[in-house]
mmCIF file of C-alpha atoms in Angstrom:
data_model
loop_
_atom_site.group_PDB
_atom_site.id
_atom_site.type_symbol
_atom_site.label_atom_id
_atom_site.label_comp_id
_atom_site.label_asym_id
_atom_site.label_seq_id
_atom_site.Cartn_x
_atom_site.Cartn_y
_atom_site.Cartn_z
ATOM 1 C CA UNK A 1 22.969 -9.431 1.676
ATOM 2 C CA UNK A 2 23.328 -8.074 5.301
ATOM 3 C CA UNK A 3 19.672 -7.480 6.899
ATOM 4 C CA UNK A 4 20.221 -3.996 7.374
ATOM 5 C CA UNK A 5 21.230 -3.407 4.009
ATOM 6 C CA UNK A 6 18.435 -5.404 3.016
ATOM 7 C CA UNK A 7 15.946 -4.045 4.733
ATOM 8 C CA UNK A 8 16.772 -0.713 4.348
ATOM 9 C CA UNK A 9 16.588 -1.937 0.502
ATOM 10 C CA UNK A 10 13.072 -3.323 0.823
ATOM 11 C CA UNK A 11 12.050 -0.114 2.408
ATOM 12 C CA UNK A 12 13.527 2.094 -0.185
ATOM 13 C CA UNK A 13 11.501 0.461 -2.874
ATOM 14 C CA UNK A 14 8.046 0.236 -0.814
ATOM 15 C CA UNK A 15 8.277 4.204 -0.016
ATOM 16 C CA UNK A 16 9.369 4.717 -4.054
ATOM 17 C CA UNK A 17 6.461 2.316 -4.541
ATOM 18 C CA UNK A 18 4.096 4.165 -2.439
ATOM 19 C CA UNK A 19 4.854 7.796 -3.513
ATOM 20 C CA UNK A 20 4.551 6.752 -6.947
ATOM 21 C CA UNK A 21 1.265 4.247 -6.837
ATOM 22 C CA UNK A 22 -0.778 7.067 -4.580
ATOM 23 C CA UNK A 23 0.037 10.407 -6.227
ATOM 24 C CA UNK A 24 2.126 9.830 -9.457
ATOM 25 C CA UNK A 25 -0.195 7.189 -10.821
ATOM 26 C CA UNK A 26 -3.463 8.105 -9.947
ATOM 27 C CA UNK A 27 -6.420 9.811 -12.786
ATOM 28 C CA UNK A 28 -9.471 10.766 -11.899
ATOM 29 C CA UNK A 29 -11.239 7.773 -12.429
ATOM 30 C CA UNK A 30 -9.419 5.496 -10.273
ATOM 31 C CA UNK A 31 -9.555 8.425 -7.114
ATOM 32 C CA UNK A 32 -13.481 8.771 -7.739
ATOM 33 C CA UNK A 33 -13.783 4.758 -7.827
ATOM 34 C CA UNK A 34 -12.453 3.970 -4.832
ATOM 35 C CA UNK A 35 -15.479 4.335 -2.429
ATOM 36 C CA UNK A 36 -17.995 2.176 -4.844
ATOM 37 C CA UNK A 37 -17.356 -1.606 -4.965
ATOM 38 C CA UNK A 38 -18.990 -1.476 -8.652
ATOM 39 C CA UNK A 39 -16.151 0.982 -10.207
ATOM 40 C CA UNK A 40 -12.805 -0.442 -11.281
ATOM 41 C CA UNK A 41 -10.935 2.388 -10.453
ATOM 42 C CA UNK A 42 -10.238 1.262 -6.703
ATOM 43 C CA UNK A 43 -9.134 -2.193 -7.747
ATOM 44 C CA UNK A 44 -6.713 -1.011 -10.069
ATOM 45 C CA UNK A 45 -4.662 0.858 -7.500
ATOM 46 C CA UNK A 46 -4.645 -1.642 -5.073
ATOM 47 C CA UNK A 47 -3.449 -3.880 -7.876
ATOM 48 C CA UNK A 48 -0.402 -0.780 -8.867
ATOM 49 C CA UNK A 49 0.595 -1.479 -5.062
ATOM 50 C CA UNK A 50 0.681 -5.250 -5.027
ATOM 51 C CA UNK A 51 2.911 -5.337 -8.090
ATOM 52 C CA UNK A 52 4.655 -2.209 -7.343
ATOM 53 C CA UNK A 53 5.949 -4.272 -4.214
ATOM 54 C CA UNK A 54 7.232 -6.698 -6.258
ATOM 55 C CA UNK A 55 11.071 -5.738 -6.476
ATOM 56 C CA UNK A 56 11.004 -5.373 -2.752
ATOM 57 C CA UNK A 57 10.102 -9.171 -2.331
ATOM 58 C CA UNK A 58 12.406 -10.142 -5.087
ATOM 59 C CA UNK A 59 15.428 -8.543 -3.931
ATOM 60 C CA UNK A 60 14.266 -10.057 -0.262
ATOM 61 C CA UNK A 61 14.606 -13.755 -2.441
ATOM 62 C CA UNK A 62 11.186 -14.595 -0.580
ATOM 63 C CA UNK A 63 9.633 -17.989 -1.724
ATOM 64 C CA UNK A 64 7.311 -17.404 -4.430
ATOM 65 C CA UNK A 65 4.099 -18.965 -2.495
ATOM 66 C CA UNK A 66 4.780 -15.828 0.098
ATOM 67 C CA UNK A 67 5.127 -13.470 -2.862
ATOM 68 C CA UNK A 68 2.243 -14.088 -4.318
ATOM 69 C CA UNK A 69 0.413 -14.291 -0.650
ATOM 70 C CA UNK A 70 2.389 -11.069 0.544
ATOM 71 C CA UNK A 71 1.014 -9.713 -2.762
ATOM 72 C CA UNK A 72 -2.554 -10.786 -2.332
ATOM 73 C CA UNK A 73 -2.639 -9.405 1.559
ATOM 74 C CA UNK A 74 -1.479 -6.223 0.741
ATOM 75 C CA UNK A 75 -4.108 -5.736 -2.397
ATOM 76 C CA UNK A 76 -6.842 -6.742 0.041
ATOM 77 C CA UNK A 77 -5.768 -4.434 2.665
ATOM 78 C CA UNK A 78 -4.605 -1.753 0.967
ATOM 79 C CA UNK A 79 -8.267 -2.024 -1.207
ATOM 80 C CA UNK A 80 -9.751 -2.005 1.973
ATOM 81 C CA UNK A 81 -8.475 0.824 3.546
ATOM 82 C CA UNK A 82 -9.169 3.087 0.621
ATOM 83 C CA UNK A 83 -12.743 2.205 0.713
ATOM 84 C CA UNK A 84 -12.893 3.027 4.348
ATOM 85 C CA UNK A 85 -11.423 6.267 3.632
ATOM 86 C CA UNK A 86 -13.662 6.952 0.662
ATOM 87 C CA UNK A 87 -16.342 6.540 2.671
ATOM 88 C CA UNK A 88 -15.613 8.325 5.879
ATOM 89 C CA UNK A 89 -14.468 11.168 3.790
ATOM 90 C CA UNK A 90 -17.973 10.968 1.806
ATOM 91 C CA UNK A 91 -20.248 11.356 4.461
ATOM 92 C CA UNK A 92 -17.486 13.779 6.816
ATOM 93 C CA UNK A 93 -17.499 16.595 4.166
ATOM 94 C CA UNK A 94 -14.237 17.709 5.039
ATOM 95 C CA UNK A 95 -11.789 19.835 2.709
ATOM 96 C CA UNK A 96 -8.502 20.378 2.484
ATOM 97 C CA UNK A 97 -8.769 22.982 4.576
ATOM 98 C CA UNK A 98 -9.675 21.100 7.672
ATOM 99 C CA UNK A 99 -7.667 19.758 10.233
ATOM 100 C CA UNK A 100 -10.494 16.512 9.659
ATOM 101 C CA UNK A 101 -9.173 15.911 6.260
ATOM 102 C CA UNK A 102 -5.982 16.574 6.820
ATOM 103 C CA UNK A 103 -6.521 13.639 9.939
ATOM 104 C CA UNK A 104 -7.814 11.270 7.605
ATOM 105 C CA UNK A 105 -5.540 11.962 5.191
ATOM 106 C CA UNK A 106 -2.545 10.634 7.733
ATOM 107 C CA UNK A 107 -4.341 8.054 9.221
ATOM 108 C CA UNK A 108 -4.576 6.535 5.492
ATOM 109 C CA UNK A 109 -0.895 7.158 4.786
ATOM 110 C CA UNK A 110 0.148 5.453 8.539
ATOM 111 C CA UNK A 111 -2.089 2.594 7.773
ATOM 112 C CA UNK A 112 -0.742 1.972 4.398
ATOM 113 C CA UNK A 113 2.837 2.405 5.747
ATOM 114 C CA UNK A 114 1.896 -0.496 8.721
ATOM 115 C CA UNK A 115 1.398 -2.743 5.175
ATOM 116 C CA UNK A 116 5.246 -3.104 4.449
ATOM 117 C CA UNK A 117 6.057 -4.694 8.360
ATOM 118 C CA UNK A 118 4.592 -8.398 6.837
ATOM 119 C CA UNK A 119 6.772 -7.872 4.145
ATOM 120 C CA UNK A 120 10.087 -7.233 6.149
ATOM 121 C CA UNK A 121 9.557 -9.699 8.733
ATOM 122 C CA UNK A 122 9.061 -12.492 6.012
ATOM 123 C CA UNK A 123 11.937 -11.418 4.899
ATOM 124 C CA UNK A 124 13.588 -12.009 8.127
ATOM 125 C CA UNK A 125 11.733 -15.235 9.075
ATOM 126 C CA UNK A 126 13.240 -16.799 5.421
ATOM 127 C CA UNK A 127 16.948 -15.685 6.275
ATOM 128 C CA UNK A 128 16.470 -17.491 10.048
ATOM 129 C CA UNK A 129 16.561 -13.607 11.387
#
């Protein structure tokens, strides 16, 4: 597969995975755990977006040893970053009607998006790009 089509492939299915891990696939429970290392609810969505990503890596044919580390990287960060949020959000008070939340809010979403650049340039590295 050319690299741009590939990569523009790869990004399709990270977005696709994104929009639907963080606001089709989301209850209560696993928004609310997210800020509290003791509720199950954060590691459960950090786990939809490690397999989510899945198809992008397979139709990248990575190795399976940086699947499975790709996979692992992007649960820990994306776990990570969540809990951050959860609990600058927690002690900031801010609604939807601030321009505060509204900051966080993007400054999640960026973050998250910065995940998929590992995942492309493996892909690269493995086809000698």
């Amino acid at each position: 597969m050319e690299m741009m089509t590939l990569t523009l492939a790869m990004l399709f299915c990270l977005q696709l995975k994104h929009f639907i891990a963080d606001y089709l696939l989301q209850p209560g429970w696993m928004l609310g755990g997210k800020g509290d290392l003791r509720r199950v609810g954060g590691y459960v969505h950090a786990g939809l977006h490690a397999l989510g990503s899945l198809p992008a890596l397979l139709i990248a044919g990575l190795e399976p040893t940086a699947i499975v580390l790709l996979s692992a990287a992007e649960f820990a960060v994306h776990y990570a970053t969540d809990y951050t949020k959860a609990g600058l959000s927690g002690r900031s008070h801010a609604g939807p009607e601030t321009r505060t939340y509204w900051a966080m809010h993007g400054a999640d979403q960026f973050l998250h998006q910065l995940t998929c650049r590992p995942d492309l340039r493996r892909a690269r590295l493995e086809r000698g790009i």
